Coordinates of C-alpha atoms in Angstrom, one line a residue:
M721 CA -19.3 19.0 56.1
A722 CA -21.0 18.9 59.6
V723 CA -19.2 16.8 62.2
D724 CA -21.2 14.2 64.3
R725 CA -20.8 15.6 67.8
A726 CA -21.3 12.3 69.5
D727 CA -18.4 10.7 67.6
E728 CA -16.2 13.7 68.5
G729 CA -17.0 13.1 72.2
D730 CA -16.1 9.4 72.1
A731 CA -12.8 10.3 70.5
A732 CA -12.1 12.8 73.2
R733 CA -12.8 10.3 76.1
R734 CA -10.6 7.6 74.6
P735 CA -7.3 7.2 76.5
A736 CA -4.3 8.5 74.6
D737 CA -2.6 5.1 74.5
S738 CA -5.7 3.2 73.6
P739 CA -5.6 1.8 70.1
A740 CA -8.0 3.3 67.7
D741 CA -10.6 1.2 66.0
P742 CA -9.0 -0.6 63.0
P743 CA -9.5 1.5 59.9
T744 CA -11.9 0.2 57.4
E745 CA -11.0 -0.3 53.7
A746 CA -13.2 2.7 52.8
A747 CA -11.2 4.8 55.3
V748 CA -7.9 3.7 53.9
R749 CA -9.1 4.2 50.3
P750 CA -11.8 6.9 50.5
D751 CA -11.8 7.4 46.7
T752 CA -12.6 3.8 45.9
P753 CA -16.4 3.5 45.1
A754 CA -18.4 0.6 46.4
P755 CA -19.1 -2.1 43.7
G756 CA -22.7 -0.9 43.3
A757 CA -21.6 2.7 42.9
E758 CA -19.0 1.6 40.3
R759 CA -21.6 -0.2 38.3
E760 CA -23.8 2.9 38.4
R761 CA -20.9 5.1 37.4
Q762 CA -20.2 2.9 34.4
A763 CA -23.9 2.8 33.4
I764 CA -24.0 6.6 33.5
T765 CA -20.9 6.8 31.4
R766 CA -22.3 4.5 28.8
R767 CA -25.6 6.4 28.7
L768 CA -23.8 9.7 28.3
H769 CA -21.6 8.2 25.6
R770 CA -24.7 6.9 23.8
V771 CA -26.4 10.3 24.0
L772 CA -23.3 11.9 22.5
V773 CA -23.0 9.3 19.7
D774 CA -26.7 9.6 18.9
H775 CA -26.3 13.3 18.7
V776 CA -23.3 13.1 16.4
Y777 CA -25.0 10.6 14.1
G778 CA -28.2 12.6 14.1
V779 CA -26.3 15.8 13.1
A780 CA -24.5 13.8 10.4
R781 CA -27.8 12.4 9.1
D782 CA -29.3 15.8 9.0
A783 CA -26.3 17.3 7.2
W784 CA -26.4 14.5 4.6
A785 CA -30.2 14.9 4.1
E786 CA -29.7 18.7 3.7
A787 CA -26.8 18.4 1.2
A788 CA -28.1 15.5 -0.9
P789 CA -30.4 17.5 -3.2
D790 CA -27.6 19.9 -4.0
L791 CA -25.2 17.1 -4.7
R792 CA -27.7 15.4 -7.1
A793 CA -28.1 18.8 -8.8
A794 CA -24.3 19.2 -9.1
W795 CA -24.1 15.7 -10.7
E796 CA -26.8 16.6 -13.3
N797 CA -24.9 19.8 -14.0
H798 CA -21.7 17.8 -14.6
K799 CA -23.5 15.5 -17.0
D800 CA -24.8 18.5 -19.0
R801 CA -21.2 19.8 -19.3
Y802 CA -19.7 16.4 -20.0
P803 CA -22.2 14.4 -22.1
E804 CA -21.5 10.7 -21.7
R805 CA -19.9 8.9 -24.6
M806 CA -22.2 6.3 -25.9
R807 CA -21.2 2.7 -25.0
P808 CA -21.1 0.3 -27.9
A809 CA -24.3 -1.6 -28.0
P810 CA -23.8 -5.4 -27.6
Q811 CA -25.2 -7.5 -30.4
T812 CA -25.3 -11.1 -31.6
T813 CA -23.6 -11.6 -34.9
P814 CA -25.3 -13.6 -37.8
D815 CA -23.1 -16.6 -37.0
G816 CA -24.2 -16.7 -33.4
G817 CA -21.2 -14.8 -31.9
W818 CA -21.3 -11.7 -29.7
V819 CA -19.7 -8.3 -30.0
A820 CA -19.6 -5.1 -28.1
G821 CA -17.4 -2.5 -29.7
P822 CA -14.2 -3.2 -31.7
H823 CA -12.4 -5.3 -29.1
R824 CA -15.0 -7.2 -27.1
R825 CA -16.1 -10.3 -28.9
L826 CA -17.0 -13.9 -28.3
S827 CA -17.1 -16.7 -30.8
P828 CA -20.3 -18.5 -31.4
E829 CA -19.2 -21.4 -29.2
Q830 CA -18.1 -19.0 -26.4
N831 CA -21.3 -17.0 -26.7
A832 CA -23.4 -20.1 -26.4
E833 CA -21.4 -21.3 -23.4
A834 CA -21.6 -17.8 -21.8
S835 CA -25.4 -17.6 -22.3
K836 CA -25.9 -20.9 -20.5
A837 CA -23.4 -20.0 -17.7
C838 CA -25.2 -16.7 -17.1
A839 CA -28.6 -18.5 -16.9
D840 CA -27.1 -21.1 -14.5
L841 CA -25.6 -18.5 -12.2
A842 CA -28.8 -16.5 -12.2
D843 CA -30.7 -19.7 -11.1
E844 CA -28.1 -20.5 -8.5
G845 CA -28.2 -16.9 -7.1
R846 CA -32.0 -17.0 -6.7
R847 CA -32.4 -20.6 -5.6
D848 CA -29.4 -21.1 -3.3
I849 CA -27.6 -17.9 -2.5
L850 CA -30.5 -15.5 -1.8
P851 CA -32.1 -17.8 0.8
A852 CA -28.8 -18.1 2.7
L853 CA -28.4 -14.3 2.7
K854 CA -32.0 -14.0 3.9
C855 CA -31.1 -16.3 6.8
V856 CA -28.3 -13.9 7.7
E857 CA -30.6 -10.9 7.5
S858 CA -33.2 -12.5 9.8
A859 CA -30.8 -13.8 12.4
E860 CA -30.8 -10.6 14.3
Q861 CA -32.5 -7.2 14.1
G862 CA -30.6 -4.2 12.8
R863 CA -29.5 -5.2 9.3
C864 CA -31.4 -5.1 6.0
L865 CA -30.6 -6.5 2.5
A866 CA -30.8 -3.7 0.0
G867 CA -31.0 -3.5 -3.8
L868 CA -32.2 -7.1 -4.4
N869 CA -33.5 -6.2 -7.8
H870 CA -29.9 -5.7 -8.9
M871 CA -28.4 -8.8 -7.3
I872 CA -27.7 -10.6 -10.6
K873 CA -25.4 -8.8 -13.0
G874 CA -27.0 -8.4 -16.5
E875 CA -26.1 -10.9 -19.2
D876 CA -24.4 -8.4 -21.5
R877 CA -22.4 -6.9 -18.7
L878 CA -21.2 -10.4 -17.7
K879 CA -20.3 -11.2 -21.3
E880 CA -18.3 -7.9 -21.4
K881 CA -16.3 -9.2 -18.4
V882 CA -15.8 -12.6 -20.0
A883 CA -14.7 -11.0 -23.3
D884 CA -12.2 -8.8 -21.4
A885 CA -10.8 -11.8 -19.4
V886 CA -10.5 -14.0 -22.5
L887 CA -8.7 -11.2 -24.4
S888 CA -6.2 -10.5 -21.6
R889 CA -5.6 -14.2 -20.9
P890 CA -5.7 -16.2 -24.1
G891 CA -6.7 -19.8 -23.5
L892 CA -9.1 -19.0 -20.7
T893 CA -12.4 -20.8 -21.0
V894 CA -15.7 -19.0 -20.4
R895 CA -16.3 -20.9 -17.2
Q896 CA -12.8 -19.9 -15.9
A897 CA -13.4 -16.3 -16.9
L898 CA -16.7 -16.2 -15.0
E899 CA -15.0 -17.6 -11.9
I900 CA -12.8 -14.5 -11.7
V901 CA -15.6 -12.0 -12.2
P902 CA -15.9 -10.5 -8.7
D903 CA -19.6 -9.7 -8.7
P904 CA -21.8 -11.8 -10.9
V905 CA -24.1 -12.1 -7.9
R906 CA -24.0 -9.2 -5.4
F907 CA -25.7 -8.2 -2.2
T908 CA -25.6 -5.2 0.2
F909 CA -26.3 -5.2 3.9
T910 CA -27.2 -1.9 5.5
Y911 CA -27.1 -1.0 9.2
S912 CA -27.6 2.1 11.3
P913 CA -24.2 3.7 12.2
E914 CA -24.7 2.7 15.8
R915 CA -25.0 -1.0 14.9
Y916 CA -22.6 -1.0 11.9
S917 CA -19.3 -2.4 13.2
G918 CA -20.8 -5.1 15.4
G919 CA -23.2 -6.0 12.6
V920 CA -20.5 -6.5 10.0
V921 CA -18.4 -8.7 12.3
S922 CA -21.4 -10.8 13.3
D923 CA -22.6 -11.2 9.7
V924 CA -19.1 -12.2 8.3
D925 CA -19.2 -15.0 10.8
R926 CA -22.8 -15.9 9.8
L927 CA -21.8 -16.0 6.1
K928 CA -19.1 -18.4 7.0
A929 CA -21.6 -20.5 8.9
E930 CA -23.8 -20.6 5.8
G931 CA -21.0 -22.3 4.0
F932 CA -19.5 -19.4 2.0
E933 CA -15.7 -19.1 1.8
L934 CA -14.3 -15.6 2.4
I935 CA -12.0 -14.7 -0.6
K936 CA -11.2 -11.1 0.3
L937 CA -12.5 -8.2 2.5
K938 CA -11.5 -4.5 2.0
N939 CA -12.3 -1.9 4.6
L940 CA -12.5 1.4 2.8
W941 CA -13.9 3.7 5.5
A942 CA -10.6 5.6 5.6
E943 CA -10.7 6.4 1.9
E944 CA -11.8 9.7 0.3
Q945 CA -13.4 8.4 -2.9
Y946 CA -15.6 5.7 -1.5
K947 CA -16.6 4.6 2.0
G948 CA -17.9 1.2 3.1
I949 CA -16.7 -2.4 3.3
N950 CA -16.5 -4.7 0.3
S951 CA -16.1 -8.4 0.4
Q952 CA -16.0 -11.3 -2.0
W953 CA -17.0 -14.9 -1.2
R954 CA -17.0 -18.2 -3.0
R955 CA -19.7 -20.9 -2.9
P956 CA -17.6 -24.0 -2.7
E957 CA -20.1 -26.3 -4.4
T958 CA -19.9 -24.4 -7.7
G959 CA -17.0 -21.9 -7.3
L960 CA -19.4 -19.0 -8.0
R961 CA -18.2 -15.7 -6.6
V962 CA -20.5 -13.5 -4.6
E963 CA -19.9 -9.9 -3.7
V964 CA -21.3 -8.6 -0.3
Q965 CA -21.0 -4.9 0.5
F966 CA -21.6 -3.5 4.0
H967 CA -23.0 0.0 4.3
T968 CA -24.9 2.5 6.4
S969 CA -28.0 3.9 4.7
E970 CA -26.1 7.1 4.0
S971 CA -22.9 5.5 2.6
L972 CA -25.1 3.4 0.3
E973 CA -26.8 6.5 -0.9
A974 CA -23.4 8.1 -1.4
K975 CA -22.2 5.1 -3.4
E976 CA -25.3 5.1 -5.6
L977 CA -24.9 8.9 -6.2
T978 CA -21.2 8.5 -7.2
H979 CA -21.6 5.3 -9.2
E980 CA -21.7 6.9 -12.6
A981 CA -18.7 9.1 -11.7
Y982 CA -16.8 5.9 -10.7
E983 CA -17.8 4.2 -14.0
R984 CA -16.5 7.2 -16.0
I985 CA -13.2 7.2 -14.2
R986 CA -12.9 3.5 -15.0
A987 CA -13.7 4.2 -18.6
S988 CA -10.7 6.6 -18.8
A989 CA -12.4 10.0 -18.6
P990 CA -10.3 12.9 -20.0
P991 CA -7.9 14.4 -17.5
G992 CA -10.0 17.6 -17.0
E993 CA -13.2 15.7 -16.3
R994 CA -11.4 13.1 -14.2
V995 CA -10.3 15.8 -11.7
E996 CA -13.9 17.0 -11.4
L997 CA -15.2 13.4 -11.0
E998 CA -12.7 12.7 -8.2
N999 CA -13.5 16.0 -6.5
F1000 CA -17.2 15.2 -6.7
Q1001 CA -16.7 11.8 -5.1
R1002 CA -14.5 13.4 -2.4
T1003 CA -17.1 16.0 -1.6
V1004 CA -19.9 13.5 -1.4
N1005 CA -18.0 11.1 0.9
A1006 CA -16.7 13.9 3.1
L1007 CA -20.3 14.3 4.4
L1008 CA -20.4 10.7 5.8
I1009 CA -19.7 10.0 9.4
T1010 CA -17.5 6.9 10.0
P1011 CA -19.2 4.5 12.4
E1012 CA -17.4 3.7 15.6
H1013 CA -14.8 0.9 15.7
T1014 CA -14.6 0.4 11.9
E1015 CA -10.8 0.6 12.3
E1016 CA -11.0 -2.7 14.1
I1017 CA -12.3 -4.5 11.1
K1018 CA -9.2 -5.7 9.2
D1019 CA -8.7 -6.4 5.6
F1020 CA -8.5 -9.9 4.3
S1021 CA -6.4 -10.4 1.2
E1022 CA -7.1 -12.9 -1.5
K1023 CA -4.7 -15.8 -1.6
K1024 CA -2.8 -16.0 -4.9
N1025 CA -2.2 -19.4 -6.4
G1026 CA 1.5 -20.4 -6.6

C-alpha cells in the first residue's frame, strides 16, 4: 500500500522524546469493523445464505418434480403385482345395526347414536372449526390450507373407528369412543420450505389463541417412512379432536403418494409385500429436503389420565 509522504515527514521531524499522538481504537484494533461495516457484512452474509438456501431448495424441488412420475408408475406397478384385498363393505342390518366384516359391528342403539354424532361433528367442523382455521391461514402470507374437501372423515370410516374402540374397551360409549378418534376433523397447512419452521411455530401459537387445546405434536422430519409434523388439538367446548398436519407442498405430495402403502402396512400386509411397501415409502421420502430449523420444533406428548 502506498505511504502518505507528508505523514512520513511529520513523523521524521517529531522529537524523539515527544509523545506520539494517542492511538485511536481503530489503530489498536485494526481488524474491528466500524458498526456500519459490520451491519453491511451481516447483510451480505444473510443474502449469500439465502441464495444458497434458495438454490438448494430449488434443486430439491426440481429433483422431486423429475422423480414424481416414475414414483407414481412404480406404485401402479406394485398394485398390479399385489392386488388390494377387498375391504368388507359396511352395511346397515335389518334391525338398524351396522356391520363391516366379521368383527366390526354396532348395535341398533349404537348405530343411531353414532350416526347422530357423526352429523353433529360434521356440522361443528364446518360451522366452528373451519372459520377458526381460515383465520389462522389469513393472519399472515406464506401458508395455505390444503385438502379441505377431505376435512371431515367419512361416516363409515368413523363408525369403523368407533366399533374398534368399543370392541377393545367394552363399556365405552359411542361418544367416548369418538373423543379418542384422533382425526374426525382434519386440516393441513402447507408452506414453502423457506417459511416452514417459522410458519409452524407461529401457527401453533395462533391455534392456541383461537381457543384450541394442544393435545400432542409429533415432529417426524427425521423419520424415513414419513416426513412432516402432525398435531392433535381439542376444542374445549365439545371435546372434539382436530388433527392438524404441517407440510411443505412436496412433503404433502409425498404423503398422498404413500398413503395407500401406509394403509396396507396398517392392514397387516404379508411380510414380502410389507418390505416393498416400506422401501417404497423410504425411497419417496428420501427425495424430500428437510426445511431449516425443523429440529428446533419439539414434540409435545399427550398427557395420560392417572
